[in-house]
Short mmCIF file of C-alpha atoms in Angstrom, two decimals:
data_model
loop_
_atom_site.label_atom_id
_atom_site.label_comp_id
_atom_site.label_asym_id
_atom_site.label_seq_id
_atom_site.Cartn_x
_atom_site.Cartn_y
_atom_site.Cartn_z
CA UNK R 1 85.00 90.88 100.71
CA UNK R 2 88.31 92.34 102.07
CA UNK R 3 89.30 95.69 102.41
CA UNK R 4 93.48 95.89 101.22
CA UNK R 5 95.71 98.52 101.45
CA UNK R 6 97.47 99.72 97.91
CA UNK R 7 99.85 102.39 99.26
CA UNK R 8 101.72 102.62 96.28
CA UNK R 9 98.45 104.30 94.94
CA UNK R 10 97.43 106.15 98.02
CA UNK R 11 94.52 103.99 98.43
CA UNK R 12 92.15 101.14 100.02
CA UNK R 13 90.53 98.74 97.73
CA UNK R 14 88.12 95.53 98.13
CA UNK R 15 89.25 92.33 97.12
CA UNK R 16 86.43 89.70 96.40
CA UNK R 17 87.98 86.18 96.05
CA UNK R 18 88.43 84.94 91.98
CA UNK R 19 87.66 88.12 90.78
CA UNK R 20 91.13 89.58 88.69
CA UNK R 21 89.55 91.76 86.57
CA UNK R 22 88.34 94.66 89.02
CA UNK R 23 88.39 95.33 92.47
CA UNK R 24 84.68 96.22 93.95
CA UNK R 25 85.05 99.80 95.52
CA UNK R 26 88.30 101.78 96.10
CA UNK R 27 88.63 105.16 98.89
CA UNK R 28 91.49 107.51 99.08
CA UNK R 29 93.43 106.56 102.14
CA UNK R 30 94.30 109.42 104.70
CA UNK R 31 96.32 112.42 103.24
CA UNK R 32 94.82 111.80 99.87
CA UNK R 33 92.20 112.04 97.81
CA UNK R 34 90.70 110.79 94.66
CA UNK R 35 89.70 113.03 91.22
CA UNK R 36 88.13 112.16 88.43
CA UNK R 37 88.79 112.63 84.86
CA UNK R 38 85.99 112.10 81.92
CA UNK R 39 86.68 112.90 78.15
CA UNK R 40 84.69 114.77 75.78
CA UNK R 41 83.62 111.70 73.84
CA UNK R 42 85.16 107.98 74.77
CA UNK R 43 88.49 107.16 73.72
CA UNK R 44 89.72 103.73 72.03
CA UNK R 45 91.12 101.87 75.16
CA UNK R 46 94.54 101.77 73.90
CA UNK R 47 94.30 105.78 73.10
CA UNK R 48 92.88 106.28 76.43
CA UNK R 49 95.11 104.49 78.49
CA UNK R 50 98.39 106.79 76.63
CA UNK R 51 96.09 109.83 77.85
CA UNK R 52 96.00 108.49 81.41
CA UNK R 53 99.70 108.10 81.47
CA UNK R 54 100.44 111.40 80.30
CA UNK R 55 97.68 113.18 82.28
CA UNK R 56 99.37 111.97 85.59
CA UNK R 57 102.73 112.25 84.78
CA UNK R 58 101.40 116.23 83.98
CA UNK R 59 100.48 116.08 87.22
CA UNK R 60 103.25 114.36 88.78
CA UNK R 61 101.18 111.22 89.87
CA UNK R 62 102.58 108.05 89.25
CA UNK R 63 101.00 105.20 87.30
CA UNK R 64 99.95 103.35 90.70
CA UNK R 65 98.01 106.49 92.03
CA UNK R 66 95.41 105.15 88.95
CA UNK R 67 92.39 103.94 91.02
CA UNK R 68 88.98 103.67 89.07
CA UNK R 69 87.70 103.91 84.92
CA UNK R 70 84.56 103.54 83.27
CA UNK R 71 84.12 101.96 80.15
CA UNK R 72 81.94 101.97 77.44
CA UNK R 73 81.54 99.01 75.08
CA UNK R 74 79.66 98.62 72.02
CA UNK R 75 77.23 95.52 73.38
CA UNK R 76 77.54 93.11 75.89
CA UNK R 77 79.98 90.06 75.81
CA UNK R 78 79.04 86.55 76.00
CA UNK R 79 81.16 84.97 79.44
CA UNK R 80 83.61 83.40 77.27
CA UNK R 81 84.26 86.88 75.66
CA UNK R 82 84.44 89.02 78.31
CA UNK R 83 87.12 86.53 79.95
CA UNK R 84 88.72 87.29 77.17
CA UNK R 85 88.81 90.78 77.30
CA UNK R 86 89.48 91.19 80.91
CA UNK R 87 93.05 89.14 80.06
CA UNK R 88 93.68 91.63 77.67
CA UNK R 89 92.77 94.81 79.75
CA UNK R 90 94.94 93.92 82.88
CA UNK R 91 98.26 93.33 81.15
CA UNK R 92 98.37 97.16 80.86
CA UNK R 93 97.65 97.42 84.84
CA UNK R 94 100.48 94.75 85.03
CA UNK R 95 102.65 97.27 83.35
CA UNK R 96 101.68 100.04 85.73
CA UNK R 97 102.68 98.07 89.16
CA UNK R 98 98.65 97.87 89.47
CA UNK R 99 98.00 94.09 88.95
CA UNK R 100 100.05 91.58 89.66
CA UNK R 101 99.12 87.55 90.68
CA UNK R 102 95.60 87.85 90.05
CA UNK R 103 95.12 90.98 92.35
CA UNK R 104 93.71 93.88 90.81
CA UNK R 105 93.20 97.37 92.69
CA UNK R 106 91.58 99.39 89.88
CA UNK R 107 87.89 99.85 90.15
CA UNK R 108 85.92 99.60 87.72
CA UNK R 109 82.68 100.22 85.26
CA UNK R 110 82.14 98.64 81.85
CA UNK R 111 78.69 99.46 80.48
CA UNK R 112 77.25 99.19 76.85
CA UNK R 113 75.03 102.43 75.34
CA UNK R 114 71.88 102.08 73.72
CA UNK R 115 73.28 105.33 71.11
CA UNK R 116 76.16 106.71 70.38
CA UNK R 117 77.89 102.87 70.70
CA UNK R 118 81.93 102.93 70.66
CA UNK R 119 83.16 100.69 67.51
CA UNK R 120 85.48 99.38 70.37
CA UNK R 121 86.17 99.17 74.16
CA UNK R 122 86.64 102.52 75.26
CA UNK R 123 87.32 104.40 78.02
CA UNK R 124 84.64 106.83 79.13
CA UNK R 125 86.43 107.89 82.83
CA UNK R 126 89.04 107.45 85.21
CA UNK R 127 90.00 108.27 88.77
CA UNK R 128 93.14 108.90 90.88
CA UNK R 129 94.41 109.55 93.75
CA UNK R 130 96.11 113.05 94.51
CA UNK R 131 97.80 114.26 97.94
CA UNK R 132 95.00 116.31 99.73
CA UNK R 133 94.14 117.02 103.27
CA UNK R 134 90.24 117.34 102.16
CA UNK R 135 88.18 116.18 105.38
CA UNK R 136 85.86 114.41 102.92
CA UNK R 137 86.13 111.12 102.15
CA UNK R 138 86.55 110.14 98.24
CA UNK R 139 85.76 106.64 96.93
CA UNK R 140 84.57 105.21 93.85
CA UNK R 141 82.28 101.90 93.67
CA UNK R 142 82.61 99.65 90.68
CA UNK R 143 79.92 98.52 88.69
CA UNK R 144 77.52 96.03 89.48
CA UNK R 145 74.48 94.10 88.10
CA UNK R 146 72.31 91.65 89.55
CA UNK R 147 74.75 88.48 89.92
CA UNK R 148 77.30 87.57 92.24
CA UNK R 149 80.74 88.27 92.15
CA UNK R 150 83.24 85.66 92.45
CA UNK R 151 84.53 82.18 90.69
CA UNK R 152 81.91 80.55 88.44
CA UNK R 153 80.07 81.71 85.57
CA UNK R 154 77.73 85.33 86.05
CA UNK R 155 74.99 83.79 84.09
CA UNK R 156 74.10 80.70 87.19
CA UNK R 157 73.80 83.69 89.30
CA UNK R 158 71.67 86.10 87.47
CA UNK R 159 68.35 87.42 89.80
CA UNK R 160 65.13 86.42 87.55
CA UNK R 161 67.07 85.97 84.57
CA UNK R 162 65.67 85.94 81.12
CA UNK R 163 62.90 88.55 83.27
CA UNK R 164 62.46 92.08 82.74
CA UNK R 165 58.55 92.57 84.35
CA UNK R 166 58.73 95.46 86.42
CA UNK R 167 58.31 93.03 89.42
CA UNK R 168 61.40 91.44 88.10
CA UNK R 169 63.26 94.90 87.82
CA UNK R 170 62.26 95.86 91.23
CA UNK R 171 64.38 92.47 92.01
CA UNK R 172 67.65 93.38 90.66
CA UNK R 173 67.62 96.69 91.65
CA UNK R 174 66.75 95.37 95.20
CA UNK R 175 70.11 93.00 94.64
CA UNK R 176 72.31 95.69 93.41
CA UNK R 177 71.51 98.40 95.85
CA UNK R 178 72.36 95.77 98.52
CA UNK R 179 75.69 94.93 97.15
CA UNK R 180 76.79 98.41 96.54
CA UNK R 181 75.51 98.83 100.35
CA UNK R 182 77.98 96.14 101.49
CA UNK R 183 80.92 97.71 99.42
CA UNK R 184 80.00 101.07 101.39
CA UNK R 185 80.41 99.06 104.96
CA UNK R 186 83.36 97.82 104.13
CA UNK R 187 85.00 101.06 103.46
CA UNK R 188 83.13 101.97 106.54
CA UNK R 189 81.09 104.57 104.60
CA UNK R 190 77.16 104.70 103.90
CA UNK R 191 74.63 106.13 101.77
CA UNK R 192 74.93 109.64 103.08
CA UNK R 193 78.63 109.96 101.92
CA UNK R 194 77.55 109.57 98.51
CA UNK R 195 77.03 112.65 95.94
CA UNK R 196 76.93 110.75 92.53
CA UNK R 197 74.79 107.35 92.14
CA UNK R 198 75.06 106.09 88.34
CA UNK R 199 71.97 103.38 87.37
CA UNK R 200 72.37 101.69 83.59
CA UNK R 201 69.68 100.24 81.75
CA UNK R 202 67.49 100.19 78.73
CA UNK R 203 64.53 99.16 80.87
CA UNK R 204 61.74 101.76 82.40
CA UNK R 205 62.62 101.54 86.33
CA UNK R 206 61.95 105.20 86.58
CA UNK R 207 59.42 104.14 89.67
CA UNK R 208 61.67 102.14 91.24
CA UNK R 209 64.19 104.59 91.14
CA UNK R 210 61.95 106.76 93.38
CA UNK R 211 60.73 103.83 95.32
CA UNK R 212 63.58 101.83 95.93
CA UNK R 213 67.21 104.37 95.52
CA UNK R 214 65.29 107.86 96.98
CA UNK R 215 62.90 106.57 99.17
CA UNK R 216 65.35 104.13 100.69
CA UNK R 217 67.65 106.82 100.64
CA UNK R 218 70.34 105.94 98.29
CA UNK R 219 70.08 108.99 96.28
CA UNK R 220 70.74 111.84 98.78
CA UNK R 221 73.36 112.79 96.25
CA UNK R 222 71.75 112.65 92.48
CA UNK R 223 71.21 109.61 90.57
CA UNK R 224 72.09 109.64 87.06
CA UNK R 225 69.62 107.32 84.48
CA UNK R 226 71.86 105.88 81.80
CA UNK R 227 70.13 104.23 79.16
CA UNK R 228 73.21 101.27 78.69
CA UNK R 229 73.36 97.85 79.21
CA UNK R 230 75.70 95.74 81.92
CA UNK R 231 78.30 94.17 80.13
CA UNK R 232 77.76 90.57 80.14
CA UNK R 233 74.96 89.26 78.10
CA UNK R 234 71.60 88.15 80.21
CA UNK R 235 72.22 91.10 82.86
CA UNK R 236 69.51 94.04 82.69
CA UNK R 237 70.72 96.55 85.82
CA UNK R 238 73.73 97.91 86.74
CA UNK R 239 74.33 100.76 89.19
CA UNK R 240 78.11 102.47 90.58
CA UNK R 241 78.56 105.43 93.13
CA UNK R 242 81.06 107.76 93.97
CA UNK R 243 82.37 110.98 95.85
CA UNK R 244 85.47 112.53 94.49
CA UNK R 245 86.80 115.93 95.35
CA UNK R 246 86.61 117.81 91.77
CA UNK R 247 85.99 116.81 87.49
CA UNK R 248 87.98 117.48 85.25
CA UNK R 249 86.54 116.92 81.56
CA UNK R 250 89.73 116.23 79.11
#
């Protein structure tokens, strides 16, 4: 992992080597700050990405000051497909002076619901960066579930895969906690900085939650049970985490 500066956006980011689809955590750099934005209901990504544009230019943020979304996707893509996708999603980001050369800033979550299930990619949330002398640091961490990050396929990578025993739970959890506990060292943050801790999955890990996120003390904030999917077919658990200085629901 390494820890870039994006100053056209007003922010730090994490680069992990062959990933161009996300970056893994972003944090408003000083004299700055990031919000977040959800909608009502999830948007069609095309329809939500016209909303960010004129949202920040209400604001008077540019493009680049776009740090973080969440999306919500109607079930999980094979790896072939979600290459796919990913090509598609960055050429906006491309337009916005976000991605350029396989570098990507933008943090981000892409998560499938059990009910209520978009007909198509769509964008649940986003995050930006405002100018803000709030003490607090603001950061969002993207996504994760129980593989490595990186070049090569998610599926060779996958912690018990094909499992779902509750020993095999308590195993990806363990795997995701850690990695969202590296993406906090590297923006030289910890647990304690967090307020919001997001798990996603249609499995019971209600236990483990309470063993392995409270007890360990990952969820001094609150941790939010969504019953969703990862993305990429074969993955069971996914967890994010954030702080940002206000919501705004659109």
């Amino acid at each position: 992992m390494e820890l870039l500066d994006f100053h056209p956006g007003g922010y730090r980011f994490i680069k992990v080597e062959g990933v161009f689809q996300f970056s893994s955590g972003v944090a408003a750099a000083p004299g700055f700050a990031l919000e977040r934005v959800r909608f009502a209901r999830p948007v069609p990504l095309a329809e939500g990405f016209a909303a960010v544009e004129r949202h920040l230019a209400a604001i008077g943020r540019p493009t680049t000051a776009f740090a973080a979304c969440e999306l919500r996707s109607s079930a999980p893509f094979t790896e072939q497909g979600f290459v796919d996708f990913n090509r598609v999603y960055v050429k906006t980001l491309e337009r916005w002076g976000l991605y350029s050369d396989g570098v990507n800033p933008v943090a981000r979550t892409n998560v499938c619901p059990a009910y209520d299930k978009p007909e198509v990619p769509s964008l649940h949330a986003f995050s930006y960066t405002v100018e803000s002398d709030s003490p607090h640091p603001t950061f969002v961490l993207a996504g994760n579930a129980e593989c490595a990050q990186g070049p090569g396929e998610y599926r060779d990578s996958i912690v018990r895969r094909g499992e779902t025993s509750i020993d095999a739970m308590r195993d990806k959890l363990r795997f995701v906690r850690a990695e969202q506990e590296e993406r906090l060292r590297v923006l030289g943050l910890q647990w304690s900085h967090v307020l919001s801790t997001q798990a996603y999955t249609l499995h019971e890990v209600g236990p483990l939650l309470r063993e392995e996120i409270f007890a360990y003390g990952a969820g001094t904030g609150a941790v939010t049970w969504h019953l969703a999917s990862p993305p990429v077919v074969d993955c069971e658990y996914e967890m994010d985490a954030r702080t940002v200085l206000r919501e705004i629901l659109l």
